[in-house]
CSV table of C-alpha atoms in Angstrom, one decimal:
chain,number,residue,atom,x,y,z
A,1,UNK,CA,6.9,0.1,-31.3
A,2,UNK,CA,7.5,-3.1,-29.4
A,3,UNK,CA,5.2,-4.1,-26.5
A,4,UNK,CA,7.0,-4.1,-23.2
A,5,UNK,CA,4.6,-6.2,-21.2
A,6,UNK,CA,6.8,-9.3,-21.2
A,7,UNK,CA,9.9,-7.2,-20.3
A,8,UNK,CA,8.0,-5.7,-17.4
A,9,UNK,CA,6.9,-9.2,-16.1
A,10,UNK,CA,10.5,-10.5,-16.4
A,11,UNK,CA,12.4,-7.5,-15.1
A,12,UNK,CA,10.0,-6.1,-12.5
A,13,UNK,CA,11.2,-3.0,-10.7
A,14,UNK,CA,14.3,-2.8,-12.8
A,15,UNK,CA,12.3,-2.4,-16.0
A,16,UNK,CA,11.6,1.3,-15.9
A,17,UNK,CA,15.0,2.5,-14.5
A,18,UNK,CA,16.7,0.4,-17.2
A,19,UNK,CA,14.5,1.9,-20.0
A,20,UNK,CA,15.2,5.4,-18.7
A,21,UNK,CA,18.9,4.9,-18.7
A,22,UNK,CA,18.8,3.6,-22.2
A,23,UNK,CA,16.7,6.6,-23.3
A,24,UNK,CA,19.2,9.1,-21.8
A,25,UNK,CA,16.7,9.8,-19.0
A,26,UNK,CA,14.2,11.3,-21.5
A,27,UNK,CA,10.5,10.4,-21.2
A,28,UNK,CA,10.2,6.8,-22.3
A,29,UNK,CA,7.8,5.8,-25.0
A,30,UNK,CA,6.6,2.2,-25.2
A,31,UNK,CA,3.5,0.0,-25.4
A,32,UNK,CA,2.0,-2.0,-22.5
A,33,UNK,CA,-0.9,-4.5,-22.9
A,34,UNK,CA,-1.0,-3.3,-26.6
A,35,UNK,CA,-1.6,0.3,-25.7
A,36,UNK,CA,0.8,3.3,-26.4
A,37,UNK,CA,2.4,4.5,-23.1
A,38,UNK,CA,4.8,7.2,-22.0
A,39,UNK,CA,6.7,7.2,-18.7
A,40,UNK,CA,7.1,10.4,-16.7
A,41,UNK,CA,9.6,10.9,-13.9
A,42,UNK,CA,10.4,13.5,-11.2
A,43,UNK,CA,8.5,15.9,-8.8
A,44,UNK,CA,7.3,18.1,-11.7
A,45,UNK,CA,5.9,15.0,-13.4
A,46,UNK,CA,4.1,14.1,-10.2
A,47,UNK,CA,2.2,17.4,-10.3
A,48,UNK,CA,1.4,16.9,-13.9
A,49,UNK,CA,0.3,13.3,-13.4
A,50,UNK,CA,-2.1,14.1,-10.5
A,51,UNK,CA,-3.8,17.0,-12.4
A,52,UNK,CA,-7.2,15.6,-13.5
A,53,UNK,CA,-7.1,17.9,-16.4
A,54,UNK,CA,-4.2,15.9,-17.7
A,55,UNK,CA,-4.5,12.3,-16.5
A,56,UNK,CA,-7.6,10.3,-15.6
A,57,UNK,CA,-8.0,7.0,-13.7
A,58,UNK,CA,-11.4,5.9,-15.1
A,59,UNK,CA,-10.7,2.9,-17.5
A,60,UNK,CA,-7.0,3.3,-16.9
A,61,UNK,CA,-6.4,0.5,-14.5
A,62,UNK,CA,-5.9,-2.9,-16.1
A,63,UNK,CA,-8.7,-5.5,-15.4
A,64,UNK,CA,-6.3,-7.8,-13.6
A,65,UNK,CA,-5.4,-5.1,-11.1
A,66,UNK,CA,-9.0,-4.2,-10.5
A,67,UNK,CA,-10.0,-7.8,-10.0
A,68,UNK,CA,-7.3,-8.4,-7.5
A,69,UNK,CA,-6.1,-5.3,-5.7
A,70,UNK,CA,-8.9,-2.7,-5.8
A,71,UNK,CA,-12.2,-4.3,-6.7
A,72,UNK,CA,-14.9,-3.4,-9.2
A,73,UNK,CA,-16.3,0.1,-8.6
A,74,UNK,CA,-13.6,1.1,-6.2
A,75,UNK,CA,-12.7,4.7,-5.5
A,76,UNK,CA,-9.4,4.2,-7.4
A,77,UNK,CA,-11.3,3.8,-10.6
A,78,UNK,CA,-13.3,7.1,-10.3
A,79,UNK,CA,-12.6,10.7,-11.4
A,80,UNK,CA,-14.2,14.1,-10.9
A,81,UNK,CA,-17.1,14.7,-8.6
A,82,UNK,CA,-17.8,11.0,-8.2
A,83,UNK,CA,-14.2,10.4,-7.0
A,84,UNK,CA,-14.3,13.4,-4.7
A,85,UNK,CA,-17.6,12.3,-3.0
A,86,UNK,CA,-16.3,8.7,-2.5
A,87,UNK,CA,-12.8,9.9,-1.5
A,88,UNK,CA,-14.3,12.1,1.3
A,89,UNK,CA,-15.4,8.9,3.0
A,90,UNK,CA,-11.8,7.6,3.0
A,91,UNK,CA,-10.3,10.9,4.1
A,92,UNK,CA,-12.8,11.1,7.1
A,93,UNK,CA,-11.8,7.5,8.1
A,94,UNK,CA,-8.1,7.4,7.4
A,95,UNK,CA,-6.8,10.9,7.9
A,96,UNK,CA,-8.5,11.8,11.2
A,97,UNK,CA,-5.7,12.0,13.8
A,98,UNK,CA,-7.8,10.4,16.5
A,99,UNK,CA,-8.7,7.4,14.4
A,100,UNK,CA,-5.2,6.9,13.2
A,101,UNK,CA,-3.9,7.0,16.8
A,102,UNK,CA,-6.6,4.5,17.8
A,103,UNK,CA,-5.6,2.1,15.1
A,104,UNK,CA,-2.0,2.3,16.2
A,105,UNK,CA,-3.0,1.4,19.7
A,106,UNK,CA,-5.0,-1.5,18.5
A,107,UNK,CA,-1.9,-2.7,16.6
A,108,UNK,CA,0.3,-2.3,19.7
A,109,UNK,CA,-2.2,-4.4,21.8
A,110,UNK,CA,-2.3,-7.2,19.1
A,111,UNK,CA,1.5,-7.1,18.9
A,112,UNK,CA,1.9,-7.7,22.7
A,113,UNK,CA,-0.5,-10.7,22.5
A,114,UNK,CA,1.3,-12.1,19.5
A,115,UNK,CA,4.7,-11.6,21.1
A,116,UNK,CA,3.8,-13.8,24.0
A,117,UNK,CA,2.6,-16.5,21.6
A,118,UNK,CA,5.8,-16.3,19.5
A,119,UNK,CA,7.9,-17.1,22.6
A,120,UNK,CA,6.5,-20.6,22.8
A,121,UNK,CA,7.5,-21.4,19.2
A,122,UNK,CA,10.8,-22.6,17.7
A,123,UNK,CA,10.5,-20.2,14.8
A,124,UNK,CA,8.1,-17.6,13.4
A,125,UNK,CA,7.9,-16.0,10.0
A,126,UNK,CA,7.6,-12.3,10.7
A,127,UNK,CA,5.7,-11.4,7.5
A,128,UNK,CA,3.0,-14.0,8.1
A,129,UNK,CA,2.7,-13.0,11.8
A,130,UNK,CA,2.5,-9.3,11.0
A,131,UNK,CA,-0.3,-9.9,8.5
A,132,UNK,CA,-2.3,-11.6,11.3
A,133,UNK,CA,-1.5,-8.9,13.9
A,134,UNK,CA,-2.6,-6.1,11.5
A,135,UNK,CA,-5.7,-8.0,10.3
A,136,UNK,CA,-6.9,-8.4,13.9
A,137,UNK,CA,-6.0,-4.8,14.7
A,138,UNK,CA,-7.7,-3.2,11.7
A,139,UNK,CA,-10.9,-5.3,12.0
A,140,UNK,CA,-11.3,-4.6,15.7
A,141,UNK,CA,-10.7,-0.9,15.0
A,142,UNK,CA,-13.2,-0.9,12.1
A,143,UNK,CA,-15.9,-2.4,14.3
A,144,UNK,CA,-16.1,-5.8,12.6
A,145,UNK,CA,-17.3,-8.8,14.6
A,146,UNK,CA,-14.4,-10.4,16.5
A,147,UNK,CA,-14.7,-13.7,14.8
A,148,UNK,CA,-13.9,-12.1,11.4
A,149,UNK,CA,-10.7,-10.3,12.4
A,150,UNK,CA,-9.4,-13.4,14.2
A,151,UNK,CA,-9.9,-15.6,11.2
A,152,UNK,CA,-6.4,-16.3,9.9
A,153,UNK,CA,-8.0,-17.1,6.5
A,154,UNK,CA,-8.9,-13.5,6.2
A,155,UNK,CA,-5.3,-12.4,6.7
A,156,UNK,CA,-4.2,-14.9,4.1
A,157,UNK,CA,-6.8,-13.6,1.6
A,158,UNK,CA,-5.8,-10.0,2.2
A,159,UNK,CA,-2.2,-10.8,1.6
A,160,UNK,CA,-3.1,-12.7,-1.5
A,161,UNK,CA,-5.0,-9.7,-3.0
A,162,UNK,CA,-1.9,-7.6,-2.7
A,163,UNK,CA,0.6,-10.4,-3.7
A,164,UNK,CA,-1.2,-11.2,-6.9
A,165,UNK,CA,-2.1,-7.9,-8.5
A,166,UNK,CA,1.0,-7.6,-10.8
A,167,UNK,CA,1.5,-11.1,-12.1
A,168,UNK,CA,0.0,-13.7,-14.2
A,169,UNK,CA,-0.3,-17.3,-13.1
A,170,UNK,CA,-1.1,-18.9,-9.8
A,171,UNK,CA,-0.6,-15.8,-7.6
A,172,UNK,CA,-3.0,-13.8,-9.7
A,173,UNK,CA,-5.8,-16.5,-9.6
A,174,UNK,CA,-5.3,-17.0,-5.9
A,175,UNK,CA,-5.8,-13.2,-5.5
A,176,UNK,CA,-9.0,-13.3,-7.6
A,177,UNK,CA,-10.5,-16.1,-5.5
A,178,UNK,CA,-9.5,-14.4,-2.3
A,179,UNK,CA,-11.2,-11.2,-3.4
A,180,UNK,CA,-14.4,-13.0,-4.4
A,181,UNK,CA,-14.5,-14.8,-1.0
A,182,UNK,CA,-14.1,-11.7,1.1
A,183,UNK,CA,-16.4,-9.5,-1.0
A,184,UNK,CA,-19.1,-12.1,-0.6
A,185,UNK,CA,-18.5,-12.3,3.1
A,186,UNK,CA,-18.3,-8.6,3.8
A,187,UNK,CA,-21.3,-8.0,1.5
A,188,UNK,CA,-23.4,-10.2,3.7
A,189,UNK,CA,-22.1,-8.4,6.7
A,190,UNK,CA,-23.0,-5.0,5.3
A,191,UNK,CA,-26.5,-6.2,4.3
A,192,UNK,CA,-27.0,-7.3,7.9
A,193,UNK,CA,-25.7,-4.0,9.4
A,194,UNK,CA,-27.9,-1.9,7.2
A,195,UNK,CA,-30.9,-3.0,9.4
A,196,UNK,CA,-31.3,-0.8,12.5
A,197,UNK,CA,-31.7,-3.8,14.8
A,198,UNK,CA,-28.2,-5.1,13.8
A,199,UNK,CA,-26.5,-1.8,14.7
A,200,UNK,CA,-27.1,-2.3,18.5
A,201,UNK,CA,-23.7,-2.5,20.1
A,202,UNK,CA,-21.8,-1.3,17.1
A,203,UNK,CA,-19.8,1.9,17.8
A,204,UNK,CA,-21.5,4.9,16.2
A,205,UNK,CA,-19.3,6.3,13.4
A,206,UNK,CA,-17.3,3.1,13.1
A,207,UNK,CA,-15.6,2.3,9.8
A,208,UNK,CA,-18.2,-0.5,9.2
A,209,UNK,CA,-21.2,1.7,9.8
A,210,UNK,CA,-19.7,4.6,7.9
A,211,UNK,CA,-19.1,2.5,4.8
A,212,UNK,CA,-22.5,0.7,5.1
A,213,UNK,CA,-24.3,4.1,5.3
A,214,UNK,CA,-22.2,6.1,2.8
A,215,UNK,CA,-24.1,7.8,0.0
A,216,UNK,CA,-22.4,8.7,-3.3
A,217,UNK,CA,-22.7,12.0,-5.1
A,218,UNK,CA,-26.1,10.9,-6.5
A,219,UNK,CA,-27.5,10.5,-2.9
A,220,UNK,CA,-27.8,6.7,-3.2
A,221,UNK,CA,-26.4,4.1,-0.9
A,222,UNK,CA,-23.5,2.2,-2.3
A,223,UNK,CA,-24.5,-1.1,-3.8
A,224,UNK,CA,-23.8,-3.9,-1.3
A,225,UNK,CA,-21.0,-5.3,-3.4
A,226,UNK,CA,-19.4,-1.9,-3.9
A,227,UNK,CA,-19.6,-1.2,-0.1
A,228,UNK,CA,-17.8,-4.5,0.5
A,229,UNK,CA,-15.2,-3.4,-2.0
A,230,UNK,CA,-14.6,-0.2,-0.2
A,231,UNK,CA,-14.6,-1.8,3.2
A,232,UNK,CA,-11.8,-4.0,1.9
A,233,UNK,CA,-10.1,-0.9,0.6
A,234,UNK,CA,-9.7,0.2,4.2
A,235,UNK,CA,-8.7,-3.2,5.6
A,236,UNK,CA,-6.4,-4.5,2.8
A,237,UNK,CA,-4.0,-1.5,2.6
A,238,UNK,CA,-3.6,-1.6,6.4
A,239,UNK,CA,-2.6,-5.3,6.2
A,240,UNK,CA,-0.2,-4.4,3.4
A,241,UNK,CA,1.9,-2.6,5.9
A,242,UNK,CA,3.2,-6.1,6.7
A,243,UNK,CA,5.5,-5.6,3.7
A,244,UNK,CA,7.0,-2.5,5.1
A,245,UNK,CA,7.4,-3.9,8.6
A,246,UNK,CA,9.2,-7.0,7.2
A,247,UNK,CA,11.4,-4.6,5.2
A,248,UNK,CA,12.0,-2.8,8.5
A,249,UNK,CA,13.2,-6.0,10.1
A,250,UNK,CA,15.5,-6.6,7.1
A,251,UNK,CA,17.0,-3.1,7.5
A,252,UNK,CA,17.6,-3.6,11.2
A,253,UNK,CA,19.3,-6.9,10.5
A,254,UNK,CA,21.6,-5.4,7.8
A,255,UNK,CA,22.3,-2.2,9.7
A,256,UNK,CA,22.4,-3.0,13.5
A,257,UNK,CA,23.2,0.6,14.3
A,258,UNK,CA,19.8,1.5,12.9
A,259,UNK,CA,18.1,-1.0,15.2
A,260,UNK,CA,20.0,0.3,18.3
A,261,UNK,CA,18.9,3.9,17.7
A,262,UNK,CA,15.3,2.9,16.9
A,263,UNK,CA,15.2,0.8,20.1
A,264,UNK,CA,16.2,3.9,22.1
A,265,UNK,CA,12.7,5.3,21.7
A,266,UNK,CA,13.4,8.6,19.8
A,267,UNK,CA,10.0,9.4,18.2
A,268,UNK,CA,11.6,11.7,15.5
A,269,UNK,CA,14.0,8.9,14.6
A,270,UNK,CA,11.1,6.4,14.4
A,271,UNK,CA,9.4,8.6,11.9
A,272,UNK,CA,12.6,9.1,9.9
A,273,UNK,CA,13.0,5.3,9.9
A,274,UNK,CA,9.4,4.8,8.6
A,275,UNK,CA,10.0,7.3,5.8
A,276,UNK,CA,13.3,5.7,4.8
A,277,UNK,CA,11.8,2.2,4.8
A,278,UNK,CA,9.1,3.5,2.4
A,279,UNK,CA,11.7,5.2,0.2
A,280,UNK,CA,14.4,2.5,0.1
A,281,UNK,CA,12.5,-0.7,-0.2
A,282,UNK,CA,10.4,-1.5,-3.4
A,283,UNK,CA,6.6,-1.7,-3.3
A,284,UNK,CA,4.8,0.0,-6.2
A,285,UNK,CA,7.0,0.2,-9.3
A,286,UNK,CA,4.9,2.8,-11.0
A,287,UNK,CA,1.3,4.3,-11.2
A,288,UNK,CA,-0.8,4.7,-14.3
A,289,UNK,CA,-3.5,6.7,-15.9
A,290,UNK,CA,-4.8,7.8,-19.3
A,291,UNK,CA,-4.2,11.2,-21.0
A,292,UNK,CA,-7.5,13.0,-20.8
A,293,UNK,CA,-6.7,15.2,-23.9
A,294,UNK,CA,-3.9,15.9,-26.3
A,295,UNK,CA,-1.1,17.0,-23.9
A,296,UNK,CA,2.5,18.2,-24.1
A,297,UNK,CA,5.1,17.4,-21.5
A,298,UNK,CA,8.7,18.6,-21.7
A,299,UNK,CA,8.4,18.9,-25.4
A,300,UNK,CA,6.8,15.5,-25.8
A,301,UNK,CA,3.4,15.2,-27.5
A,302,UNK,CA,1.0,12.9,-25.6
A,303,UNK,CA,-2.1,12.0,-27.6
A,304,UNK,CA,-5.4,11.7,-25.8
A,305,UNK,CA,-5.9,8.1,-24.5
A,306,UNK,CA,-2.2,7.4,-24.1
A,307,UNK,CA,-1.3,5.4,-21.0
A,308,UNK,CA,0.7,7.7,-18.7
A,309,UNK,CA,3.0,6.0,-16.2
A,310,UNK,CA,4.6,7.7,-13.2
A,311,UNK,CA,7.9,6.2,-12.2
A,312,UNK,CA,7.6,5.6,-8.5
A,313,UNK,CA,10.5,3.2,-7.7
A,314,UNK,CA,12.9,5.2,-10.0
A,315,UNK,CA,12.0,8.5,-8.3
A,316,UNK,CA,12.5,7.1,-4.8
A,317,UNK,CA,16.1,6.1,-5.9
A,318,UNK,CA,16.9,9.1,-8.1
A,319,UNK,CA,20.4,10.5,-7.2
A,320,UNK,CA,19.2,14.0,-8.3
A,321,UNK,CA,16.7,13.9,-5.4
A,322,UNK,CA,18.5,11.6,-2.8
A,323,UNK,CA,22.1,11.6,-1.8
A,324,UNK,CA,23.5,8.0,-2.0
A,325,UNK,CA,20.0,6.7,-2.9
A,326,UNK,CA,21.0,3.0,-2.5
A,327,UNK,CA,22.2,3.5,1.0
A,328,UNK,CA,19.6,3.0,3.8
A,329,UNK,CA,19.9,6.1,5.9
A,330,UNK,CA,17.0,7.3,8.1
A,331,UNK,CA,19.1,10.3,9.0
A,332,UNK,CA,18.2,11.9,5.7
A,333,UNK,CA,14.7,12.4,7.2
A,334,UNK,CA,15.6,13.5,10.7
A,335,UNK,CA,14.2,17.0,11.2
A,336,UNK,CA,13.2,17.1,7.5
A,337,UNK,CA,9.7,16.7,6.1
A,338,UNK,CA,9.9,15.4,2.5
A,339,UNK,CA,8.2,17.4,-0.2
A,340,UNK,CA,4.7,16.5,-1.2
A,341,UNK,CA,5.8,15.3,-4.7
A,342,UNK,CA,9.3,14.2,-3.7
A,343,UNK,CA,8.7,11.0,-1.7
A,344,UNK,CA,5.9,9.0,-3.5
A,345,UNK,CA,5.8,5.4,-2.4
A,346,UNK,CA,2.1,5.7,-1.9
A,347,UNK,CA,1.5,8.3,-4.7
A,348,UNK,CA,1.8,12.1,-4.9
A,349,UNK,CA,-0.5,15.1,-5.0
A,350,UNK,CA,-3.2,15.7,-2.3
A,351,UNK,CA,-5.0,12.9,-0.5
A,352,UNK,CA,-8.1,15.1,0.1
A,353,UNK,CA,-8.8,16.1,-3.5
A,354,UNK,CA,-6.6,13.8,-5.6
A,355,UNK,CA,-5.6,10.2,-5.9
A,356,UNK,CA,-2.8,10.1,-3.3
A,357,UNK,CA,-3.4,7.2,-0.9
A,358,UNK,CA,-5.3,8.5,2.2
A,359,UNK,CA,-3.9,5.6,4.2
A,360,UNK,CA,-0.4,7.1,4.2
A,361,UNK,CA,-0.8,8.5,7.7
A,362,UNK,CA,-1.8,5.0,8.9
A,363,UNK,CA,1.2,3.4,7.3
A,364,UNK,CA,3.5,5.9,9.0
A,365,UNK,CA,1.7,5.5,12.4
A,366,UNK,CA,1.9,1.7,12.3
A,367,UNK,CA,5.6,1.8,11.4
A,368,UNK,CA,6.3,4.3,14.1
A,369,UNK,CA,4.4,2.3,16.7
A,370,UNK,CA,5.6,-1.2,15.8
A,371,UNK,CA,9.1,-0.4,14.4
A,372,UNK,CA,10.6,0.4,17.9
A,373,UNK,CA,8.8,-2.6,19.4
A,374,UNK,CA,10.4,-4.8,16.8
A,375,UNK,CA,13.8,-3.2,17.5
A,376,UNK,CA,13.5,-4.0,21.2
A,377,UNK,CA,12.3,-7.6,20.6
A,378,UNK,CA,14.9,-10.2,21.5
A,379,UNK,CA,15.3,-12.9,18.8
A,380,UNK,CA,17.8,-14.7,16.7
A,381,UNK,CA,18.0,-14.7,12.9
A,382,UNK,CA,18.7,-18.2,11.6
A,383,UNK,CA,20.4,-18.9,8.3
A,384,UNK,CA,17.8,-18.2,5.6
A,385,UNK,CA,17.3,-16.6,2.2
A,386,UNK,CA,16.9,-12.8,2.8
A,387,UNK,CA,17.4,-11.8,-0.8
A,388,UNK,CA,14.7,-9.4,-2.2
A,389,UNK,CA,14.1,-10.3,-5.8
A,390,UNK,CA,13.4,-7.2,-8.0
A,391,UNK,CA,11.8,-9.4,-10.6
A,392,UNK,CA,8.9,-10.1,-8.3
A,393,UNK,CA,6.2,-7.5,-7.8
A,394,UNK,CA,5.3,-6.9,-5.1
A,395,UNK,CA,8.5,-8.2,-3.6
A,396,UNK,CA,9.7,-9.1,-0.1
A,397,UNK,CA,12.5,-11.1,1.5
A,398,UNK,CA,12.2,-14.6,0.1
A,399,UNK,CA,12.1,-16.2,3.6
A,400,UNK,CA,9.6,-13.8,5.0
A,401,UNK,CA,12.2,-13.0,7.7
A,402,UNK,CA,12.3,-16.0,10.0
A,403,UNK,CA,13.0,-15.4,13.7
A,404,UNK,CA,13.9,-18.0,16.3
A,405,UNK,CA,14.3,-17.9,20.0
A,406,UNK,CA,11.8,-15.0,20.5
A,407,UNK,CA,11.8,-13.8,24.1
A,408,UNK,CA,8.5,-12.7,25.6
């Protein structure tokens, strides 16, 4: 069986949908990175994939992804009781409604300050600016010292970690260097904040203190480097919402009626818009794990150790699930909550007990808070390259969405 790694690198998001079409939409068998793999698709596959009796994450993630996106020893690489104990930390921090609302308020405050600064510039690149806004917001919310969050180099490094996880070459090595720098920096910070004297003035129960004091299922404090990894796993995904906000601007530019309705301030429409941005625009092409035992799926034998891939991009554009899937239509979500395993841009299953991203509520809250502000912002869109290349993972508008003549 031919290895598909090169095809994945050259085709990006289109690779899996193309393979599924050529297979008659049956489960696809292939090889990736020299390992046998099978591709699953659809809500029933989501439930199968997120059952730990079927698919495990430990040793499943490729080294290049761990060394850029998640970090060594991260919660994403764990299974069973060890995973549940570590995941409880993230659930307590990222799914608490009060904490989520607080982060959204921090982001709104940072937006207002940035908007005034944009008005004095000839042009701004929205993607770059949103990464700075969200870095400042999440670091302030997390209880980090002010000089860290306001360091634009941190925002650049957080973007690099996400931008380089699915590629070889310069982007990948830039991501590795960025992770090393910030793990070193946050590791030193955590070491300092583990001393009682340093905790004076730090909000009790802050993200920083919660991570620094977290104990795993064995009762031991996290190693300093692992704690730094997990602190980054709170901060980095929040800054990754820059991708969705830039996609949101792209959608408003292409479909002005969407911008008009979003600007009107209807909260239910803002949520529908957030969901549709996450469904329509590409972010994660698929998710992966390893078969924990000899399995059977829809008549297909899956030997233990086989790489199991869950088709994310394809499911979010499946005409069996979504009417006119390549039409951007927030109306499809107005008054309708998507099924747990139906809309999966940030994974499926349960966040509390499984591997679904616990930051999903934060993503939605930030899009709901800043999407309408972006819709009401007055600016011009100069001529630029707004194409979104599907070969690039993760992708975004090539220009980053340039705005000119921003009004304060």
